[in-house]
PDB file of C-alpha atoms and ligand atoms in Angstrom:
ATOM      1  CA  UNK D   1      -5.928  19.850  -0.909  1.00  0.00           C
ATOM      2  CA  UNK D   2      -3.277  18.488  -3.175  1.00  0.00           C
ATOM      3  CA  UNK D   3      -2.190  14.748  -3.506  1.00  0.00           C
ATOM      4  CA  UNK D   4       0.648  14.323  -0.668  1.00  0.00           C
ATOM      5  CA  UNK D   5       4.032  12.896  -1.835  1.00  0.00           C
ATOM      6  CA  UNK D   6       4.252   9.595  -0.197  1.00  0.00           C
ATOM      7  CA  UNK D   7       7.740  10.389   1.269  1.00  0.00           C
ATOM      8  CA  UNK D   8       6.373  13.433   3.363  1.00  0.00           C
ATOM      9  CA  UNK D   9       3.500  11.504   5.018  1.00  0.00           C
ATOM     10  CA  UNK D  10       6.019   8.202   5.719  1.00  0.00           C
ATOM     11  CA  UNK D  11       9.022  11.012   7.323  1.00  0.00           C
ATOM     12  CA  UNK D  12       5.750  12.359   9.657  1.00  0.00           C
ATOM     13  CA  UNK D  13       5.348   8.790  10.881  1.00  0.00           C
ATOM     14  CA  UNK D  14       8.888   7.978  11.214  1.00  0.00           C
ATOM     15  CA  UNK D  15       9.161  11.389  13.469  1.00  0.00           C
ATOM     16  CA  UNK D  16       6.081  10.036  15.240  1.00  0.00           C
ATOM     17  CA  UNK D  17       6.429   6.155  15.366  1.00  0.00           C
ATOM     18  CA  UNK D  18       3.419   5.721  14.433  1.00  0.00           C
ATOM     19  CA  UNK D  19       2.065   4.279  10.901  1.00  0.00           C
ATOM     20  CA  UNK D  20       0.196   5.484   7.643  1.00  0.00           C
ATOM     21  CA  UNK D  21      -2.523   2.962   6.518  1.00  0.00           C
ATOM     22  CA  UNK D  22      -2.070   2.381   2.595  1.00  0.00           C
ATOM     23  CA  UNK D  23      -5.443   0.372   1.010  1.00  0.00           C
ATOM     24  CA  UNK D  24      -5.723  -1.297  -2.303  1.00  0.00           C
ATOM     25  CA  UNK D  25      -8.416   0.297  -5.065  1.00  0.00           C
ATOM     26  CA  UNK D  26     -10.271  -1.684  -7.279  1.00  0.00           C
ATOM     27  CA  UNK D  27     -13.178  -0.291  -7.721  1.00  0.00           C
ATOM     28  CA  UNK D  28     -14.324   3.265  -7.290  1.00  0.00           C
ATOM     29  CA  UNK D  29     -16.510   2.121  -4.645  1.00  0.00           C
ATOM     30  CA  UNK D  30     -13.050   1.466  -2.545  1.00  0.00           C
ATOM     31  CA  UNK D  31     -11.384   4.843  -2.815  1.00  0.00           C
ATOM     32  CA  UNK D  32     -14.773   6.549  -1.966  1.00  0.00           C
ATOM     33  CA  UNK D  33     -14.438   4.088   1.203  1.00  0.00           C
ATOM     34  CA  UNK D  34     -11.366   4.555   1.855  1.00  0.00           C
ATOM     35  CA  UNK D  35     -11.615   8.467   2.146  1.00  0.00           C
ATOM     36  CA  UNK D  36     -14.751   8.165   4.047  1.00  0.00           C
ATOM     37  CA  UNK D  37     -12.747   6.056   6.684  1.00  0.00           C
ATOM     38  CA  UNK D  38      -9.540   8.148   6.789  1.00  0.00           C
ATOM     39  CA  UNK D  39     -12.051  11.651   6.581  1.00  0.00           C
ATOM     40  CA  UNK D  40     -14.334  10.037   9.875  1.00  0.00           C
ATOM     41  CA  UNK D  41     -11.542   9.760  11.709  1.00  0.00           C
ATOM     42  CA  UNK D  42      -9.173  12.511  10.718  1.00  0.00           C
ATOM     43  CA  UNK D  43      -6.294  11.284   9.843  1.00  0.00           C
ATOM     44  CA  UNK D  44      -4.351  11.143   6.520  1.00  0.00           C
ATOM     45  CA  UNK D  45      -4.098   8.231   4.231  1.00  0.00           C
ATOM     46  CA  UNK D  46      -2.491   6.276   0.911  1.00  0.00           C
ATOM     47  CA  UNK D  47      -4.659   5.185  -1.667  1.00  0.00           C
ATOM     48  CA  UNK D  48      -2.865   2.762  -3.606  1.00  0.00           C
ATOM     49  CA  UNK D  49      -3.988   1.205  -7.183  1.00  0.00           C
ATOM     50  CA  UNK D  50      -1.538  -1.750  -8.394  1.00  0.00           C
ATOM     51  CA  UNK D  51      -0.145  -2.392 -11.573  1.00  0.00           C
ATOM     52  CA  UNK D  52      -2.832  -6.040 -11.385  1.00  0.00           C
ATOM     53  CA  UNK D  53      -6.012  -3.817 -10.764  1.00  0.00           C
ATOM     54  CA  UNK D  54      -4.316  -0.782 -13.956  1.00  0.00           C
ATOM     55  CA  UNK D  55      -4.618  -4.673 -15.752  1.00  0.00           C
ATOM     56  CA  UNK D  56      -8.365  -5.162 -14.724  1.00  0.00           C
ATOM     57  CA  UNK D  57      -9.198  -1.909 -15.810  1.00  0.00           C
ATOM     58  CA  UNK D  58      -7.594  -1.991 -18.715  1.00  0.00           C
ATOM     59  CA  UNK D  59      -5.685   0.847 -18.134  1.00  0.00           C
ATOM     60  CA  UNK D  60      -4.768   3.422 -15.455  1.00  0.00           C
ATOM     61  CA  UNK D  61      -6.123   6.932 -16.556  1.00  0.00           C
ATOM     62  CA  UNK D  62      -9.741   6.083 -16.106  1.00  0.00           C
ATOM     63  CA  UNK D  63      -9.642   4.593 -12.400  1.00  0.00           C
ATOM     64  CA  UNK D  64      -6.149   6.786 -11.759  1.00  0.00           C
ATOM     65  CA  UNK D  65      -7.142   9.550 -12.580  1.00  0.00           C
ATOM     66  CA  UNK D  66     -10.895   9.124 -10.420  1.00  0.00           C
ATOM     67  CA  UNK D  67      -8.940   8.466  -7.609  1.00  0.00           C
ATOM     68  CA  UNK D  68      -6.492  11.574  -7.881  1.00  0.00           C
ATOM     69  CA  UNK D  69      -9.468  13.635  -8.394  1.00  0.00           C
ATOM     70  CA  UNK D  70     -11.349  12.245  -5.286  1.00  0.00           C
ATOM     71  CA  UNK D  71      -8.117  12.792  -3.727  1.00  0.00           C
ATOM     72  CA  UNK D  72      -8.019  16.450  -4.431  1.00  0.00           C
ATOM     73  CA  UNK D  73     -11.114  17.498  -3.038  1.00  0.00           C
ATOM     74  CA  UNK D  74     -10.173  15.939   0.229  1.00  0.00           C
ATOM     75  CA  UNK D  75      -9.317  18.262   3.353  1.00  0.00           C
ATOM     76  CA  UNK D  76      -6.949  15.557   4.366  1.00  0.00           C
ATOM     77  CA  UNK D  77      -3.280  15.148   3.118  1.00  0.00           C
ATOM     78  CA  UNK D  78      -4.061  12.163   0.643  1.00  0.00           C
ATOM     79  CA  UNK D  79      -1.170  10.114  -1.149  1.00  0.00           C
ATOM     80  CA  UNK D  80      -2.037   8.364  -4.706  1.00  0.00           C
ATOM     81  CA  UNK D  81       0.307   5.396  -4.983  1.00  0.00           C
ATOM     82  CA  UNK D  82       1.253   3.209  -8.172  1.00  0.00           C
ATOM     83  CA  UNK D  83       1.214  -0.241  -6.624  1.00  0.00           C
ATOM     84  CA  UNK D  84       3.798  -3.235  -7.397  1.00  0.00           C
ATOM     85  CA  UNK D  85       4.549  -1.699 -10.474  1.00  0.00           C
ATOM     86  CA  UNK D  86       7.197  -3.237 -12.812  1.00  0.00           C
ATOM     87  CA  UNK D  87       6.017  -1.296 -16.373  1.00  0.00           C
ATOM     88  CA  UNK D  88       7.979   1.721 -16.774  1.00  0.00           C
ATOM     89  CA  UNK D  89       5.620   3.387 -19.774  1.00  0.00           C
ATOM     90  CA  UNK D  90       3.033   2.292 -16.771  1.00  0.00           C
ATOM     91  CA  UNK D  91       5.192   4.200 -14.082  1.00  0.00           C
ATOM     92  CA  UNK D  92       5.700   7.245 -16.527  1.00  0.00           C
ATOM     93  CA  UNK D  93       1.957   7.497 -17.473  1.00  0.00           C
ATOM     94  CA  UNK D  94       1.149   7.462 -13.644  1.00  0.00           C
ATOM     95  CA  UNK D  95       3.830  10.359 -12.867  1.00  0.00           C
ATOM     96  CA  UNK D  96       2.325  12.062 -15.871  1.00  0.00           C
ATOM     97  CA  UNK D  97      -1.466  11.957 -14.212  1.00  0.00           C
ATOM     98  CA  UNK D  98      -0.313  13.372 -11.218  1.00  0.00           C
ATOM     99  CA  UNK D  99       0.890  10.571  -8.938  1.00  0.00           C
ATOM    100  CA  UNK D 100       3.159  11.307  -6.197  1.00  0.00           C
ATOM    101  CA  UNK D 101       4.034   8.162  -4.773  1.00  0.00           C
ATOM    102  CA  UNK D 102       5.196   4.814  -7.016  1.00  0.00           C
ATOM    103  CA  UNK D 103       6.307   1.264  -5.870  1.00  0.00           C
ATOM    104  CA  UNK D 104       8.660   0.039  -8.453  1.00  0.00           C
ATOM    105  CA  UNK D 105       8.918  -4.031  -7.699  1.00  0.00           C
ATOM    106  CA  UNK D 106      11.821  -5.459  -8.888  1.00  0.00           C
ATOM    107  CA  UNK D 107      12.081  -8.010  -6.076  1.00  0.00           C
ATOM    108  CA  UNK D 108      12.007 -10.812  -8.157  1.00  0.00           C
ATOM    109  CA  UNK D 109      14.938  -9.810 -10.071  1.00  0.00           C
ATOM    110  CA  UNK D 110      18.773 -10.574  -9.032  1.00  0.00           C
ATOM    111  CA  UNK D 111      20.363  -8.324  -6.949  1.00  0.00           C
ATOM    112  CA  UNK D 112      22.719  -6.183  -9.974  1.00  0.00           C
ATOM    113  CA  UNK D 113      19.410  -5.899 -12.072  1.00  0.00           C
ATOM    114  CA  UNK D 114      16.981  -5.185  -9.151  1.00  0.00           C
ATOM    115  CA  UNK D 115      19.773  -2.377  -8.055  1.00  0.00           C
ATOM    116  CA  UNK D 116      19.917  -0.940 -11.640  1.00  0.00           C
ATOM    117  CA  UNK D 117      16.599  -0.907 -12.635  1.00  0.00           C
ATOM    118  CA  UNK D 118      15.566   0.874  -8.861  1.00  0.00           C
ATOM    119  CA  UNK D 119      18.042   3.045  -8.836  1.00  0.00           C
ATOM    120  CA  UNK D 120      16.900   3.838 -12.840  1.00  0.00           C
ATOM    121  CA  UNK D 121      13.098   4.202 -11.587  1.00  0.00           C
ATOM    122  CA  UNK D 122      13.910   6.251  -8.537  1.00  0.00           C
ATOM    123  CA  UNK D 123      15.852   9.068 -10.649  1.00  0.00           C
ATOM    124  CA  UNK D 124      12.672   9.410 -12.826  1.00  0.00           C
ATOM    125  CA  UNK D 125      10.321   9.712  -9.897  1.00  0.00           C
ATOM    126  CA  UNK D 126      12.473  12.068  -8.118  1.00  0.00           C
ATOM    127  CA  UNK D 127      12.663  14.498 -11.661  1.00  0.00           C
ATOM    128  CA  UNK D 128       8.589  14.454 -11.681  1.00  0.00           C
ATOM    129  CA  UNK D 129       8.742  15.734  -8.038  1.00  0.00           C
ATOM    130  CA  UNK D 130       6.938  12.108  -6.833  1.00  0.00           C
ATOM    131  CA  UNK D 131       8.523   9.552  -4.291  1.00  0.00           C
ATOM    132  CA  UNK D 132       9.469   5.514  -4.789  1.00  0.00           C
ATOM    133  CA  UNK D 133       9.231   2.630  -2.547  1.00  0.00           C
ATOM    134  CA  UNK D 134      11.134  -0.288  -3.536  1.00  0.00           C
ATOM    135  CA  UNK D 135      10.898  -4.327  -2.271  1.00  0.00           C
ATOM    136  CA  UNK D 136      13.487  -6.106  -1.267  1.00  0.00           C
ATOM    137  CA  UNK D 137      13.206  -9.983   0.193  1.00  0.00           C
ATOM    138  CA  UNK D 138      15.218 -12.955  -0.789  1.00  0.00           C
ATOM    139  CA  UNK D 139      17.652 -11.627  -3.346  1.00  0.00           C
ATOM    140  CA  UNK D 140      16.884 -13.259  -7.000  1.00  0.00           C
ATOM    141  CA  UNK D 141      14.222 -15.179  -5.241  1.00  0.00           C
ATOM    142  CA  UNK D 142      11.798 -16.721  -7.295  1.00  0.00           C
ATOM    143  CA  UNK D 143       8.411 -16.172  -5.523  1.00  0.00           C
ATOM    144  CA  UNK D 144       9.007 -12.344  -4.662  1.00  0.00           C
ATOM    145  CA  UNK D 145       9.644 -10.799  -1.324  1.00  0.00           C
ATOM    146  CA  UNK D 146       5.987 -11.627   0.463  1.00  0.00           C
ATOM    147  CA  UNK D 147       5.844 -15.808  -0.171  1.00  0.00           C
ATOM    148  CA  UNK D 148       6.340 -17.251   3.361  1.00  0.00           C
ATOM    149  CA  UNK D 149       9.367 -17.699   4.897  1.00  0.00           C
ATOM    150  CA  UNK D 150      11.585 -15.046   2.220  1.00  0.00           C
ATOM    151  CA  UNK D 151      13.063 -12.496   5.120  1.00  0.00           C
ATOM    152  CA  UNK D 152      14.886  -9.317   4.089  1.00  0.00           C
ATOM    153  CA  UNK D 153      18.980  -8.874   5.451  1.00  0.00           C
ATOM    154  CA  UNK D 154      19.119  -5.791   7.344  1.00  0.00           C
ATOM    155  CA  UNK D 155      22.810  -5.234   5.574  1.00  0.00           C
ATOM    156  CA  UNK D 156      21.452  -5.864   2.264  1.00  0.00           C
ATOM    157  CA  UNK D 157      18.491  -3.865   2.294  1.00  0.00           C
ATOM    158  CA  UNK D 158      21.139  -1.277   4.006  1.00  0.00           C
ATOM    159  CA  UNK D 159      23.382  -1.399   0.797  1.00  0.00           C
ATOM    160  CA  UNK D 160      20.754  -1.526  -1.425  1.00  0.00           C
ATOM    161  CA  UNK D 161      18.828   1.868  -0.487  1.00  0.00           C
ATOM    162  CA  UNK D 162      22.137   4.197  -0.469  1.00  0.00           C
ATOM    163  CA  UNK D 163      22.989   2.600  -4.120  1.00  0.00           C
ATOM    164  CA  UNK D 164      19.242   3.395  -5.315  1.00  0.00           C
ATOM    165  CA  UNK D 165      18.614   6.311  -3.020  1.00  0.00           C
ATOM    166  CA  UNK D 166      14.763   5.272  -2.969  1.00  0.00           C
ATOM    167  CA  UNK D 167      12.453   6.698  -0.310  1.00  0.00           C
ATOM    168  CA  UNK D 168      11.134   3.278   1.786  1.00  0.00           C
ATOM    169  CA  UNK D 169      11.614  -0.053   1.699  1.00  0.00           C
ATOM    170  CA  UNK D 170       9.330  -2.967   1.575  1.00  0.00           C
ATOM    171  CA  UNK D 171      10.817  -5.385   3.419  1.00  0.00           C
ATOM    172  CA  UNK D 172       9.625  -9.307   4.175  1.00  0.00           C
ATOM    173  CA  UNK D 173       9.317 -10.172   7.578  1.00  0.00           C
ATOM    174  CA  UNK D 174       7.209 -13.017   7.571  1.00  0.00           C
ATOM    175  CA  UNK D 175       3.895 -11.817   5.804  1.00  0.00           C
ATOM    176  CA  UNK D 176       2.369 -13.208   2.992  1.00  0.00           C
ATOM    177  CA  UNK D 177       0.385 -11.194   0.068  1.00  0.00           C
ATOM    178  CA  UNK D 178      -3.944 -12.058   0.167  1.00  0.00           C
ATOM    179  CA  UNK D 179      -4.313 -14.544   3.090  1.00  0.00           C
ATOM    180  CA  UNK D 180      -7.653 -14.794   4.048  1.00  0.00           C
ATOM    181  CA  UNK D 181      -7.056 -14.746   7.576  1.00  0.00           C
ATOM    182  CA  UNK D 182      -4.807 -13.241  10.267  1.00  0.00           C
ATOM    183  CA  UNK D 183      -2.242 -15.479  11.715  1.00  0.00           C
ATOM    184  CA  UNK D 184       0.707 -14.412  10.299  1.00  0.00           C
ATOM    185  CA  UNK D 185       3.338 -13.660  12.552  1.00  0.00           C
ATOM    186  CA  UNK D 186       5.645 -11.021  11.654  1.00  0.00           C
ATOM    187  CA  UNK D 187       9.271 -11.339  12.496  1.00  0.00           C
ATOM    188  CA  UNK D 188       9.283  -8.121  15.403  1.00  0.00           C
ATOM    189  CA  UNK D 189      13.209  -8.513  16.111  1.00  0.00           C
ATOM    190  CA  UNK D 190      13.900  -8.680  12.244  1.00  0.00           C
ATOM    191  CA  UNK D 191      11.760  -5.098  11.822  1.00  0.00           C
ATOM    192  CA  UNK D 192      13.786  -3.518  14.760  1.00  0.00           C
ATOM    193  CA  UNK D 193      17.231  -4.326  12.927  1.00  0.00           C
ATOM    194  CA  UNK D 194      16.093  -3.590   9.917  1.00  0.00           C
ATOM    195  CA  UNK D 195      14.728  -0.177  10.863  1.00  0.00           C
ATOM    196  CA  UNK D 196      18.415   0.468  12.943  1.00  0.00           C
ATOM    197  CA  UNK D 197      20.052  -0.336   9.455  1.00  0.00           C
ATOM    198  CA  UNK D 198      18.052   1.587   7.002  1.00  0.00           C
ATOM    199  CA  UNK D 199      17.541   5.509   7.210  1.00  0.00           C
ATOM    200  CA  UNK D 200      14.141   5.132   5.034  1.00  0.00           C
ATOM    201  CA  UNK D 201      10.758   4.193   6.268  1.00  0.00           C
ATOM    202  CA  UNK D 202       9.236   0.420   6.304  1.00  0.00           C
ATOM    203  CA  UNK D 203       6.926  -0.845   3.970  1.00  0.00           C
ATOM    204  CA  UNK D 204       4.847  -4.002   5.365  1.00  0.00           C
ATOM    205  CA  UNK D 205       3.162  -6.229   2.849  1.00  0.00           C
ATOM    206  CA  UNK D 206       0.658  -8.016   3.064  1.00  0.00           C
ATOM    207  CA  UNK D 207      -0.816  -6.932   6.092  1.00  0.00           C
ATOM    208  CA  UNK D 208      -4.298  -8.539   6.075  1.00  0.00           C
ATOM    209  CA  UNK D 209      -2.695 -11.679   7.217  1.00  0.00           C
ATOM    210  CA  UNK D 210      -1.957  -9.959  10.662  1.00  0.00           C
ATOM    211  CA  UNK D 211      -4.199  -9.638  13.467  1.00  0.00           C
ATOM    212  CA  UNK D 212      -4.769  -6.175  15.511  1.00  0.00           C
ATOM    213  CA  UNK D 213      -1.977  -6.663  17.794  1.00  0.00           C
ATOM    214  CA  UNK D 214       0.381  -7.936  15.634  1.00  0.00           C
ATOM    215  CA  UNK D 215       0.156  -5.030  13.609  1.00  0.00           C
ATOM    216  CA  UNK D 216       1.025  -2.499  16.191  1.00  0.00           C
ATOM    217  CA  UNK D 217       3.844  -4.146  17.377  1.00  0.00           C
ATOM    218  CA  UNK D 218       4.746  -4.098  13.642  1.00  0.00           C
ATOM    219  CA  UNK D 219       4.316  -0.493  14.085  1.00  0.00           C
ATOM    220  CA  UNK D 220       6.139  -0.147  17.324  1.00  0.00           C
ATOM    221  CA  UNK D 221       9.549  -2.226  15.795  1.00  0.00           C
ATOM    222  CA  UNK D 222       9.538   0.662  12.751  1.00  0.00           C
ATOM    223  CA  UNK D 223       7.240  -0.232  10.397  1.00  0.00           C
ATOM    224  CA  UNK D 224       5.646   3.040   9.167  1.00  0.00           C
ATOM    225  CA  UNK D 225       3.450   1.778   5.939  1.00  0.00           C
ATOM    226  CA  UNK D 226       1.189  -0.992   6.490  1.00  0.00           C
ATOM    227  CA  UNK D 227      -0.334  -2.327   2.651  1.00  0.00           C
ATOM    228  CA  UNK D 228      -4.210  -3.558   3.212  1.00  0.00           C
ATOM    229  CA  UNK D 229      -5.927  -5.259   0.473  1.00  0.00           C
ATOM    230  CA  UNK D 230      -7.999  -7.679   0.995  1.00  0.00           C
ATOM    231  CA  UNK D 231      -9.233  -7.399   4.169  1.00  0.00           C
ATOM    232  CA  UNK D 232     -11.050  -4.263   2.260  1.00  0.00           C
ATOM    233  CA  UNK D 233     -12.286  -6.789   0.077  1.00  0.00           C
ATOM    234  CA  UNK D 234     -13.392  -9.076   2.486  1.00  0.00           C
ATOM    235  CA  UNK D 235     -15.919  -6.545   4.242  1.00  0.00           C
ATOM    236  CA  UNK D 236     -17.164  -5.445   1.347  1.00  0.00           C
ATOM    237  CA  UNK D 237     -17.993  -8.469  -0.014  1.00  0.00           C
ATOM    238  CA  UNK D 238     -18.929  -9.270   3.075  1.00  0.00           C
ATOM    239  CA  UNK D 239     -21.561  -6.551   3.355  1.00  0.00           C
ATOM    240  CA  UNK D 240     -22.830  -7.050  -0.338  1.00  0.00           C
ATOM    241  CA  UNK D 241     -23.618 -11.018   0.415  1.00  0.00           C
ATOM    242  CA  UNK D 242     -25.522  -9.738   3.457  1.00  0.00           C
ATOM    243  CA  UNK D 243     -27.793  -7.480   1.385  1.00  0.00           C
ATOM    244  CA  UNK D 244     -28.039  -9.537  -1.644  1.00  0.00           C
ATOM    245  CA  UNK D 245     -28.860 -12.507   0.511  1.00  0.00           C
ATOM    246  CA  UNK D 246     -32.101 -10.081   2.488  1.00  0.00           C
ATOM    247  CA  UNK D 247     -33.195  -9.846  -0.805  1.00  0.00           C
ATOM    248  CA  UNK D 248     -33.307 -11.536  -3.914  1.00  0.00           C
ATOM    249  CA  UNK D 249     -34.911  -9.495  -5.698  1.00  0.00           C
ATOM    250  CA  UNK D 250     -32.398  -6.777  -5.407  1.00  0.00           C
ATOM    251  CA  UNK D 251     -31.065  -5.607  -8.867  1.00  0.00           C
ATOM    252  CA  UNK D 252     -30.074  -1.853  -8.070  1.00  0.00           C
ATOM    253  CA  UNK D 253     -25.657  -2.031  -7.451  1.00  0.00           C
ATOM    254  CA  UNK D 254     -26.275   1.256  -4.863  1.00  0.00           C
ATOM    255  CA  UNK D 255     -28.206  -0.911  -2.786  1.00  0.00           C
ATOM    256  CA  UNK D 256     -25.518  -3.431  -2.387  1.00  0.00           C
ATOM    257  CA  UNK D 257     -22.799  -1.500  -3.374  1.00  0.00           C
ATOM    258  CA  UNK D 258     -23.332   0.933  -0.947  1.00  0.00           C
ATOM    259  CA  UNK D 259     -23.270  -0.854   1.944  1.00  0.00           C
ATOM    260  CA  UNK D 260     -19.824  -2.374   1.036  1.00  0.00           C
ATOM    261  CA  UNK D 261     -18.156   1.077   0.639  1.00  0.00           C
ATOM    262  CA  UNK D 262     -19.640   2.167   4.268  1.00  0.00           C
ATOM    263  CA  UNK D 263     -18.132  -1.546   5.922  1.00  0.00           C
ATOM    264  CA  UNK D 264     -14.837  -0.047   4.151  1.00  0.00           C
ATOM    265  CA  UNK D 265     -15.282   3.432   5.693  1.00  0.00           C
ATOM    266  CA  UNK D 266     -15.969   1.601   8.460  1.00  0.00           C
ATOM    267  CA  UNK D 267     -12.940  -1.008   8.696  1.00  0.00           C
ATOM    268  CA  UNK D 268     -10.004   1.807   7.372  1.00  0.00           C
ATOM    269  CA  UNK D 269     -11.166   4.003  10.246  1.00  0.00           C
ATOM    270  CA  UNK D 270     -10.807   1.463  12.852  1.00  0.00           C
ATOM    271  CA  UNK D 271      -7.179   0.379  11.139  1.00  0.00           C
ATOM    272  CA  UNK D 272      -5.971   4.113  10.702  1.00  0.00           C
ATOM    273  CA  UNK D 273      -6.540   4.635  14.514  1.00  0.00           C
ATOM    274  CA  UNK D 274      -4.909   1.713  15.738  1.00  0.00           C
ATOM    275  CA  UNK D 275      -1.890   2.665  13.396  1.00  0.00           C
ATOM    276  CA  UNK D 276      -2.127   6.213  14.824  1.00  0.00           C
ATOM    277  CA  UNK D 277      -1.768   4.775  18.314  1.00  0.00           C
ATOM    278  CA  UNK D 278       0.634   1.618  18.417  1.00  0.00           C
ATOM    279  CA  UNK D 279       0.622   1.858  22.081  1.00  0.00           C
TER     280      UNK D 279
HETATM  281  O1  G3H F 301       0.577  -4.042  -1.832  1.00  0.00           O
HETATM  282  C1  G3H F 301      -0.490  -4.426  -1.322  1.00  0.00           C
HETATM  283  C2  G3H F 301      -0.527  -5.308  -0.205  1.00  0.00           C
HETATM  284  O2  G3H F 301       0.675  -5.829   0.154  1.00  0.00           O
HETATM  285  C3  G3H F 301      -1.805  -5.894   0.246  1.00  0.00           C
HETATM  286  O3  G3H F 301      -1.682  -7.225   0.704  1.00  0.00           O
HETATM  287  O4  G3H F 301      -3.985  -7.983   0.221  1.00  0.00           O
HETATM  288  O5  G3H F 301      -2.471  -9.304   1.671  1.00  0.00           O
HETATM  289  O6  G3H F 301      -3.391  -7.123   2.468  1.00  0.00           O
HETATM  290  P1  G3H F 301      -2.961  -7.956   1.311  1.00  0.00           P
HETATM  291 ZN1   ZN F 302       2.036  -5.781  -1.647  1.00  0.00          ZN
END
C-alpha cells in the first residue's frame, strides 16, 4: 500500500466524526508496535516521528525512512508524519523521503511571522503532493500552544487557516504535552466552536494527559487527530521493567524489547477503537 496523505485520512474522519490515532516513534520498536496495533484491529493509522526524536537520531533518513518502508508494506492506509517541525532543510529532506504529512510549528512565533512562515511551509508541502498541519494557541506566546491554560480563539485560528490555506489545525484546548497521567480536562465547548469556525480538521496535543472518556468526547466536539506519545512510552517501559525485573540475568534486547512493542500493539489497538467509536 502506499503512505496515505495525512489530509485524506483526517477528511474520512471529519465525514465520519470519528478520529485517526497519530503515535510518536522513537525507536523502531514503536512503529513495528504501532502497525501491529492499528493492523489487529483494522483500522488505519499516523505514524508520526518529531523533529526532537530526527535530533536523537541524529538525523531523519535512517529512522524516516524505516518507518516509510514499514509503512509501505502495510495493507492498511498508513500516514508518515514530520512531527513539530520548525527546520525547513528538515521539512524538505522529509518531503524528499517520501513523507506525506508534515506539522510545521510555528506556534511560538507572533502572529505576522507564524502566518508567513505557515503559509511559506504549506505552499512547499502542497508542490511535493504531501499535506501540513499547523499549531495555533496563544498568539506570540512564549511556552507554545500545549503549556496549561494557552486556549486557541476560534476567530483567530479561523483567519489564520484561510491566510495559510494549511490542511488541520492543532489547536490548545486545555492539554498539556508528556504528562504522566490523565487528568487533563479538555475544554469540550471550546472544540465545538472551534470546529464550527474552521473548515479543516482538529489536531489534539498532547493527548496522554486525557483519560478514555475524555478523549471521545474530544472526538465527539470535532477533534479528528488525537497526538499519543508517551503513554506509548509508558507501556513499553512498562513492560521492559517487568521482564528485566523476572530476570536479572537477562542481556538479550528481544527479550525485553519485545514485550514492549506487543504492550504498544496492544495499547494503540485499544485507543484506535475507542477513536473509531466516540459513542
Ligand atoms: O505531537 C505529539 C503529541 O502531542 C504527544 O503528546 O506525549 O503528551 O501524548 P503526549
Ligand atoms: Zn504535540
Amino acid at each position: 500500500m502506499t503512505v496515505a496523505r495525512g489530509v485524506d485520512l483526517l477528511s474520512v474522519a471529519q465525514h465520519l466524526g470519528t478520529a485517526y490515532g497519530a503515535f510518536n516513534v522513537i525507536q523502531l520498536e514503536h512503529a513495528e508496535g504501532i502497525i501491529a496495533g492499528a493492523e489487529a484491529i483494522e483500522l488505519p493509522v499516523i505514524i508520526q516521528i518529531s523533529q526532537n526524536a530526527v535530533q536523537y537520531h541524529g538525523g531523519l533518513a535512517a529512522i524516516g525512512t524505516a518507518t516509510l518502508i514499514m509503512a509501505r508494506n502495510s495493507e492498511l492506509p498508513i500516514v508518515v508524519h514530520l512531527d513539530h517541525a520548525d527546520d525547513v532543510d528538515l521539512i524538505e529532506e522529509a518531503l524528499d523521503l517520501g513523507f506525506k504529512s508534515v506539522m510545521y510549528d510555528g506556534s511560538r512565533l507572533p502572529w505576522e511571522e507564524n502566518l508567513a512562515r505557515t503559509a511559506a511551509i504549506a505552499k512547499l508541502c502542497h508542490n511535493a503532493g504531501a499535506s501540513v498541519e499547523a499549531e495555533l494557541g496563544e498568539v506570540g506566546g512564549k511556552d507554545g500552544a500545549h503549556a496549561p491554560g494557552v486556549r486557541t480563539d476560534p476567530g483567530q485560528a479561523a483567519e489564520f487557516v484561510a491566510e495559510t490555506l494549511v490542511d488541520s489545525l492543532a489547536v490548545a484546548v486545555g492539554t498539556s504535552h508528556a504528562m504522566a497521567d490523565r487528568s487533563a480536562v479538555v475544554d469540550l465547548e471550546l472544540i465545538a466552536a472551534l470546529e464550527a469556525a474552521v473548515p479543516v480538521p482538529l489536531v489534539l496535543h498532547g493527548s496522554s494527559g486525557v483519560d478514555d472518556a475524555g478523549l471521545q468526547a474530544a472526538v465527539r466536539a470535532g477533534i479528528r487527530k488525537v497526538n499519543i506519545g508517551t503513554r506509548l512510552n509508558q507501556v513499553l517501559t512498562e513492560a521492559v521493567r517487568e521482564q528485566l525485573a523476572a530476570d536479572p540475568t537477562l542481556s538479550d534486547p528481544r527479550k525485553y524489547l519485545g514485550p514492549g512493542r506487543a504492550a504498544i500493539a496492544v495499547e494503540v489497538a485499544r485507543l484506535l477503537g475507542l477513536l473509531a467509536k466516540p459513542g
